[in-house]
Amino acid sequence: MKAAVLTAIAEPFVVEDLEYHPPEPGRVLVRTHATPFCSTDCTNWAGKFGKVPPVILGHASIGEVVEIGSEVRGVSVGQRVLVPGTPECGTCYYCAVGRPDQCSELFDNPRGYPVVATDASGTDIRASGNVGGYAEMMNISANQVFVIESDLPSEVLSLMGCGIMTGLGSVFNAARVTPGESVSVVGVGHLVLWAVQAARLAGASQIFAIDPIVERRELAAQLGATHVLDPTTEDVLDEVRSATGGRGSDHAIEAAGPAASQELAVSLARRAGTVVLNGVKELGTTVTLTQTTIAVQGRTIISTQNGNVRMRRDLPRYVSLLESGGLDAGPIITNRYPLEKINDAMQASRELRDISGLLVFDPS
Ligand SMILES: [Zn+2]
Ligand SMILES: [Zn+2]
């Protein structure tokens, strides 16, 4: 099966034939339908998150189960499954305390990412994030596949495991926006475009979208932002405060990455407001915050991973929002690529030309 392998940091992906390993007792093989190219993988490609080549990137996907390990229960061959960025093992400390977004199967695995295949020279190839979605096949822990029952196309549902989960989870699970509240969003990429839609569904009366790129601000307005602001030409803090009685917004959601964006998000939230931080620019980046903004003024600063998702609760809810038309994927899918064009997909993501560029796979 073909896979796009990151063979060296900051070198083009190499699309090559790999020999996939048969699934171990607790794993499944999934034939990939579609995988969005995520902007996070531009950072991985550049070596800023510590990935070790050779590795297959792509941390959220969708496909069809083609083989199951001997101990796998609850999923069978032929079922369509979502492969999100987060497993839910159900037995680790974090799953036990209701925080599967921090599941030990993803974060505390001493063996590192799993070896899923071998290349022509016999070298082991690992799957980043336990997924490895930039490939025709995925070898996945049964704890990280979720049967999805919907008539929606895989292209749309492929966005569920990263963008939709993170964007919606930031609003519904982390910020917990309620009707009439105000929300600022910093950095209009795919996560924020889902967050804007979620804030609209939650009944937010004001949604301030902040981004230097005019086309992205326009998309945010199309999907529900009530105000759009250009941080390169406008005093964003002043604008948000003057539109909210001088206070700042009830919630501020950041999904940009740079430390300055997170510092801005903290400033945008009013006293006793909520700040949701998603972005990571590079391992080791530090954020500088004025002490009174975090010690005296009552803000709740929430660090999130994949929208602090609980898959078994959130997946059916979010699928139904897509099915009912409450969420619109149309403007977010900006391109489709065959696997062989993955380097074009990355370039478009790096240059901020794509929101979500999908790698789509031949169903045969
Ligand atoms: Zn992602
Ligand atoms: Zn767990």
Coordinates of C-alpha atoms and ligand atoms in Angstrom, one line a residue:
M1 CA 0.0 0.0 0.0
K2 CA 1.2 3.5 -0.8
A3 CA 2.1 5.9 2.0
A4 CA 3.6 9.4 2.1
V5 CA 6.7 9.0 4.3
L6 CA 8.5 11.8 6.0
T7 CA 12.0 10.3 5.4
A8 CA 13.9 13.4 6.6
I9 CA 13.0 16.6 8.4
A10 CA 12.1 19.4 6.0
E11 CA 12.5 17.2 2.9
P12 CA 9.6 16.5 0.5
F13 CA 7.4 13.6 1.5
V14 CA 8.2 10.4 -0.4
V15 CA 5.2 8.4 -1.7
E16 CA 6.3 4.8 -1.6
D17 CA 5.0 1.3 -1.4
L18 CA 5.0 -0.2 2.1
E19 CA 4.4 -3.6 3.5
Y20 CA 1.8 -3.1 6.2
H21 CA 2.0 -5.4 9.2
P22 CA -1.1 -7.5 10.0
P23 CA -2.9 -6.2 13.0
E24 CA -1.7 -7.2 16.4
P25 CA -4.5 -8.7 18.7
G26 CA -5.8 -5.2 19.8
R27 CA -5.4 -3.4 16.5
V28 CA -7.2 -3.0 13.2
L29 CA -6.3 -2.3 9.6
V30 CA -8.3 0.5 8.0
R31 CA -8.3 1.4 4.3
T32 CA -8.2 5.2 4.1
H33 CA -11.0 7.1 2.5
A34 CA -9.9 10.7 3.2
T35 CA -7.4 12.5 5.4
P36 CA -7.3 16.3 5.7
F37 CA -3.8 17.8 5.5
C38 CA -3.5 19.6 8.8
S39 CA -1.4 22.7 9.3
T40 CA 0.1 21.0 12.4
D41 CA 1.9 18.8 10.0
C42 CA 3.7 21.7 8.5
T43 CA 5.2 22.2 11.9
N44 CA 5.9 18.4 12.2
W45 CA 7.5 18.4 8.7
A46 CA 9.8 21.3 9.9
G47 CA 10.9 19.2 12.9
K48 CA 9.5 21.5 15.5
F49 CA 7.5 18.9 17.4
G50 CA 10.2 16.3 17.7
K51 CA 9.0 13.7 15.2
V52 CA 11.6 11.2 14.2
P53 CA 11.7 10.0 10.6
P54 CA 10.9 7.8 8.9
V55 CA 7.3 8.4 9.9
I56 CA 3.9 8.7 8.4
L57 CA 2.1 11.9 9.5
G58 CA -1.6 12.6 9.4
H59 CA -3.3 12.5 12.8
A60 CA -7.0 12.3 11.9
S61 CA -8.7 10.3 9.2
I62 CA -11.6 8.1 8.1
G63 CA -11.8 4.8 6.3
E64 CA -13.1 1.3 6.2
V65 CA -12.0 -1.6 8.5
V66 CA -10.5 -4.4 6.4
E67 CA -8.9 -6.6 9.0
I68 CA -9.2 -6.9 12.8
G69 CA -6.9 -8.4 15.5
S70 CA -7.9 -11.4 17.4
E71 CA -8.9 -9.6 20.6
V72 CA -10.8 -6.7 18.9
R73 CA -14.5 -6.3 19.9
G74 CA -17.0 -3.8 19.0
V75 CA -15.9 -3.1 15.4
S76 CA -15.9 -5.4 12.4
V77 CA -14.6 -5.7 8.9
G78 CA -16.5 -3.5 6.5
Q79 CA -17.6 -0.8 8.9
R80 CA -16.7 2.8 8.3
V81 CA -14.7 4.2 11.2
L82 CA -13.5 7.6 12.2
V83 CA -9.9 7.7 13.3
P84 CA -9.5 10.9 15.4
G85 CA -6.4 12.3 16.9
T86 CA -7.1 10.9 20.3
P87 CA -7.7 7.3 21.5
E88 CA -10.0 6.4 24.4
C89 CA -8.5 3.3 26.1
G90 CA -11.1 3.5 28.9
T91 CA -8.7 2.0 31.4
C92 CA -5.9 4.6 32.0
Y93 CA -5.9 7.1 34.8
Y94 CA -7.1 9.9 32.5
C95 CA -9.9 8.0 30.9
A96 CA -10.9 6.9 34.4
V97 CA -11.2 10.6 35.6
G98 CA -13.2 11.6 32.5
R99 CA -10.4 13.1 30.6
P100 CA -9.8 10.8 27.6
D101 CA -8.3 13.7 25.7
Q102 CA -5.2 13.0 27.8
C103 CA -5.4 9.2 27.3
S104 CA -2.1 7.5 28.3
E105 CA -2.3 5.4 25.1
L106 CA -1.3 8.6 23.2
F107 CA 0.8 10.5 25.8
D108 CA 2.5 7.9 28.0
N109 CA 3.5 5.2 25.6
P110 CA 7.1 4.3 26.4
R111 CA 7.4 2.3 23.1
G112 CA 6.7 5.5 21.2
Y113 CA 4.5 5.6 18.1
P114 CA 3.8 2.1 16.7
V115 CA 5.7 0.5 13.9
V116 CA 2.9 -0.1 11.3
A117 CA 4.8 -1.0 8.2
T118 CA 8.2 -1.8 6.5
D119 CA 9.6 -0.1 3.5
A120 CA 11.4 -1.8 0.6
S121 CA 14.7 -1.7 2.4
G122 CA 13.3 -3.4 5.5
T123 CA 13.2 -0.2 7.6
D124 CA 10.5 0.1 10.2
I125 CA 8.0 2.9 9.6
R126 CA 6.0 4.4 12.4
A127 CA 2.7 6.2 12.4
S128 CA 2.7 9.7 14.0
G129 CA 0.0 10.3 16.6
N130 CA -0.8 6.6 16.4
V131 CA -2.7 7.3 13.1
G132 CA -0.5 7.8 10.0
G133 CA -3.4 9.0 7.9
Y134 CA -1.3 10.1 4.9
A135 CA -1.4 6.6 3.5
E136 CA -3.8 4.2 1.7
M137 CA -3.8 2.0 4.8
M138 CA -3.7 2.6 8.6
N139 CA -2.8 0.2 11.3
I140 CA -4.7 1.5 14.3
S141 CA -5.3 0.6 18.0
A142 CA -8.9 -0.5 18.3
N143 CA -9.1 2.2 21.0
Q144 CA -8.7 4.8 18.3
V145 CA -11.4 3.8 15.8
F146 CA -15.0 4.8 16.2
V147 CA -17.8 3.4 14.1
I148 CA -19.6 6.2 12.3
E149 CA -23.1 5.8 11.1
S150 CA -24.1 8.5 8.7
D151 CA -25.0 9.1 5.1
L152 CA -22.6 12.0 4.9
P153 CA -19.6 11.6 2.5
S154 CA -16.2 10.5 4.0
E155 CA -14.7 13.8 2.7
V156 CA -16.9 15.8 5.1
L157 CA -16.6 13.3 8.0
S158 CA -12.8 13.2 7.6
L159 CA -12.7 16.7 9.2
M160 CA -14.3 15.4 12.4
G161 CA -11.2 13.9 14.1
C162 CA -9.2 17.1 14.2
G163 CA -10.9 20.3 13.1
I164 CA -14.5 19.7 14.1
M165 CA -13.7 18.0 17.4
T166 CA -11.2 20.8 18.4
G167 CA -13.3 23.7 17.2
L168 CA -16.6 22.5 18.6
G169 CA -15.0 21.2 21.7
S170 CA -13.3 24.5 22.4
V171 CA -16.7 26.1 22.5
F172 CA -18.9 23.4 24.0
N173 CA -16.5 21.5 26.3
A174 CA -14.0 24.1 27.2
A175 CA -15.5 27.6 27.1
R176 CA -19.1 26.4 27.5
V177 CA -20.5 29.4 25.7
T178 CA -24.1 30.2 26.6
P179 CA -26.7 32.3 24.7
G180 CA -26.1 36.0 24.5
E181 CA -22.4 35.8 25.4
S182 CA -19.5 37.3 23.4
V183 CA -16.6 35.3 21.9
S184 CA -13.3 36.4 20.4
V185 CA -11.4 34.0 18.2
V186 CA -7.7 34.5 17.4
G187 CA -6.2 33.0 14.2
V188 CA -8.8 32.0 11.5
G189 CA -7.8 28.6 10.3
H190 CA -9.9 25.4 10.2
L191 CA -10.2 25.1 14.0
V192 CA -11.5 28.6 14.4
L193 CA -13.9 28.3 11.5
W194 CA -15.5 25.4 13.3
A195 CA -15.4 27.3 16.6
V196 CA -17.2 30.3 15.0
Q197 CA -20.0 28.0 13.8
A198 CA -20.2 26.4 17.2
A199 CA -20.3 29.8 18.9
R200 CA -23.2 30.7 16.6
L201 CA -25.0 27.5 17.4
A202 CA -24.5 28.2 21.2
G203 CA -26.3 31.5 20.7
A204 CA -23.3 33.9 21.1
S205 CA -24.5 37.4 20.3
Q206 CA -21.1 38.7 19.3
I207 CA -18.3 36.8 17.6
F208 CA -15.1 38.7 17.0
A209 CA -12.8 37.0 14.4
I210 CA -9.2 38.2 14.3
D211 CA -6.8 37.4 11.5
P212 CA -4.5 39.3 9.2
I213 CA -5.7 37.7 6.0
V214 CA -8.7 39.3 4.4
E215 CA -10.1 36.1 2.8
R216 CA -10.0 34.3 6.1
R217 CA -11.8 37.2 7.8
E218 CA -14.4 37.0 5.1
L219 CA -14.9 33.3 5.6
A220 CA -15.3 33.8 9.3
A221 CA -18.0 36.4 8.6
Q222 CA -19.7 34.0 6.2
L223 CA -19.8 31.3 8.8
G224 CA -21.1 33.5 11.7
A225 CA -18.6 36.1 12.9
T226 CA -20.4 39.3 13.7
H227 CA -17.1 41.4 13.7
V228 CA -13.9 40.8 11.8
L229 CA -10.7 42.5 12.8
D230 CA -7.2 42.8 11.2
P231 CA -4.6 42.8 13.9
T232 CA -2.0 44.4 11.6
T233 CA -4.1 47.6 11.0
E234 CA -6.5 47.8 13.9
D235 CA -6.2 48.0 17.7
V236 CA -8.0 44.7 18.3
L237 CA -8.1 45.0 22.1
D238 CA -9.6 48.4 21.9
E239 CA -12.2 47.4 19.3
V240 CA -13.3 44.3 21.3
R241 CA -13.5 46.2 24.5
S242 CA -15.4 49.1 23.1
A243 CA -18.0 46.7 21.6
T244 CA -18.4 44.9 25.0
G245 CA -19.0 47.8 27.4
G246 CA -15.3 48.3 27.9
R247 CA -14.9 44.8 29.5
G248 CA -13.6 42.5 26.8
S249 CA -15.3 39.4 25.5
D250 CA -16.8 36.7 27.8
H251 CA -14.6 34.1 26.1
A252 CA -11.5 34.2 24.0
I253 CA -10.5 31.2 21.9
E254 CA -7.0 31.0 20.4
A255 CA -6.0 28.6 17.6
A256 CA -3.1 30.4 16.0
G257 CA 0.1 29.2 17.7
P258 CA 2.4 32.1 18.2
A259 CA 2.9 33.2 21.9
A260 CA 1.7 36.7 21.0
S261 CA -1.6 35.2 19.9
Q262 CA -2.1 33.5 23.2
E263 CA -1.1 36.6 25.1
L264 CA -3.6 38.6 23.0
A265 CA -6.4 36.0 23.8
V266 CA -5.8 36.4 27.5
S267 CA -6.1 40.2 27.1
L268 CA -9.2 39.9 25.0
A269 CA -11.2 38.0 27.7
R270 CA -12.9 40.1 30.3
R271 CA -12.2 39.8 34.0
A272 CA -13.6 36.4 35.2
G273 CA -13.9 35.4 31.5
T274 CA -12.7 32.3 29.9
V275 CA -9.6 31.8 27.7
V276 CA -9.2 28.6 25.6
L277 CA -5.7 27.9 24.2
N278 CA -5.2 25.5 21.4
G279 CA -2.1 26.5 19.4
V280 CA 1.5 25.3 19.8
K281 CA 4.1 27.0 17.7
E282 CA 7.1 24.9 18.6
L283 CA 8.2 22.7 21.5
G284 CA 9.8 25.0 24.1
T285 CA 7.9 28.2 23.2
T286 CA 7.1 30.3 26.2
V287 CA 4.2 32.7 26.8
T288 CA 4.6 35.9 28.8
L289 CA 1.6 37.1 30.7
T290 CA 1.1 40.1 32.9
Q291 CA 0.7 38.7 36.4
T292 CA -2.6 40.5 37.3
T293 CA -4.3 39.1 34.2
I294 CA -3.9 35.6 35.5
A295 CA -3.7 36.1 39.2
V296 CA -6.2 38.7 40.3
Q297 CA -8.7 39.2 37.5
G298 CA -10.5 35.8 37.8
R299 CA -9.9 34.5 34.3
T300 CA -10.2 30.8 33.7
I301 CA -7.4 29.7 31.3
I302 CA -8.2 26.3 29.8
S303 CA -5.6 24.3 27.9
T304 CA -7.2 22.0 25.4
Q305 CA -6.3 18.9 23.4
N306 CA -8.6 17.9 20.6
G307 CA -11.3 20.1 22.1
N308 CA -11.2 18.1 25.4
V309 CA -13.2 15.6 23.5
R310 CA -15.1 12.6 24.8
M311 CA -15.5 10.7 21.5
R312 CA -18.4 8.4 22.5
R313 CA -20.4 11.3 23.8
D314 CA -19.4 14.0 21.3
L315 CA -19.1 12.2 18.0
P316 CA -22.8 11.4 17.5
R317 CA -23.8 14.9 18.5
Y318 CA -21.4 16.6 16.2
V319 CA -22.3 14.2 13.3
S320 CA -26.0 15.2 13.8
L321 CA -25.1 18.9 13.7
L322 CA -23.4 18.3 10.3
E323 CA -26.4 16.2 9.1
S324 CA -29.0 18.8 10.1
G325 CA -27.1 21.6 8.3
G326 CA -26.2 23.4 11.5
L327 CA -22.5 23.1 10.5
D328 CA -21.2 23.8 7.0
A329 CA -18.1 22.1 5.8
G330 CA -18.3 23.5 2.3
P331 CA -16.2 26.7 2.7
I332 CA -13.6 24.8 4.8
I333 CA -12.7 22.2 2.3
T334 CA -10.7 24.3 -0.1
N335 CA -8.9 21.6 -2.1
R336 CA -8.7 17.9 -2.8
Y337 CA -5.4 16.1 -3.7
P338 CA -4.4 12.5 -4.5
L339 CA -1.7 11.2 -2.2
E340 CA 0.9 11.7 -4.9
K341 CA 0.3 15.5 -4.6
I342 CA 0.9 15.6 -0.8
N343 CA 3.8 18.0 -1.2
D344 CA 1.4 20.4 -3.1
A345 CA -1.0 20.1 -0.2
M346 CA 1.6 20.9 2.3
Q347 CA 2.8 23.9 0.3
A348 CA -0.7 25.3 0.1
S349 CA -1.1 24.8 3.8
R350 CA 2.2 26.5 4.6
E351 CA 1.4 29.4 2.4
L352 CA -2.1 29.7 4.0
R353 CA -3.8 29.1 0.7
D354 CA -5.8 26.2 1.9
I355 CA -8.1 26.0 4.9
S356 CA -8.5 22.2 4.8
G357 CA -6.9 20.5 1.8
L358 CA -8.1 16.9 1.7
L359 CA -6.1 13.9 0.6
V360 CA -8.6 11.7 -1.0
F361 CA -8.1 8.0 -1.9
D362 CA -9.4 5.8 -4.6
P363 CA -12.1 3.6 -3.1
S364 CA -11.1 0.6 -5.2
Ligands
ZN1 ZN -4.9 18.6 13.1
ZN2 ZN -7.0 6.1 28.3

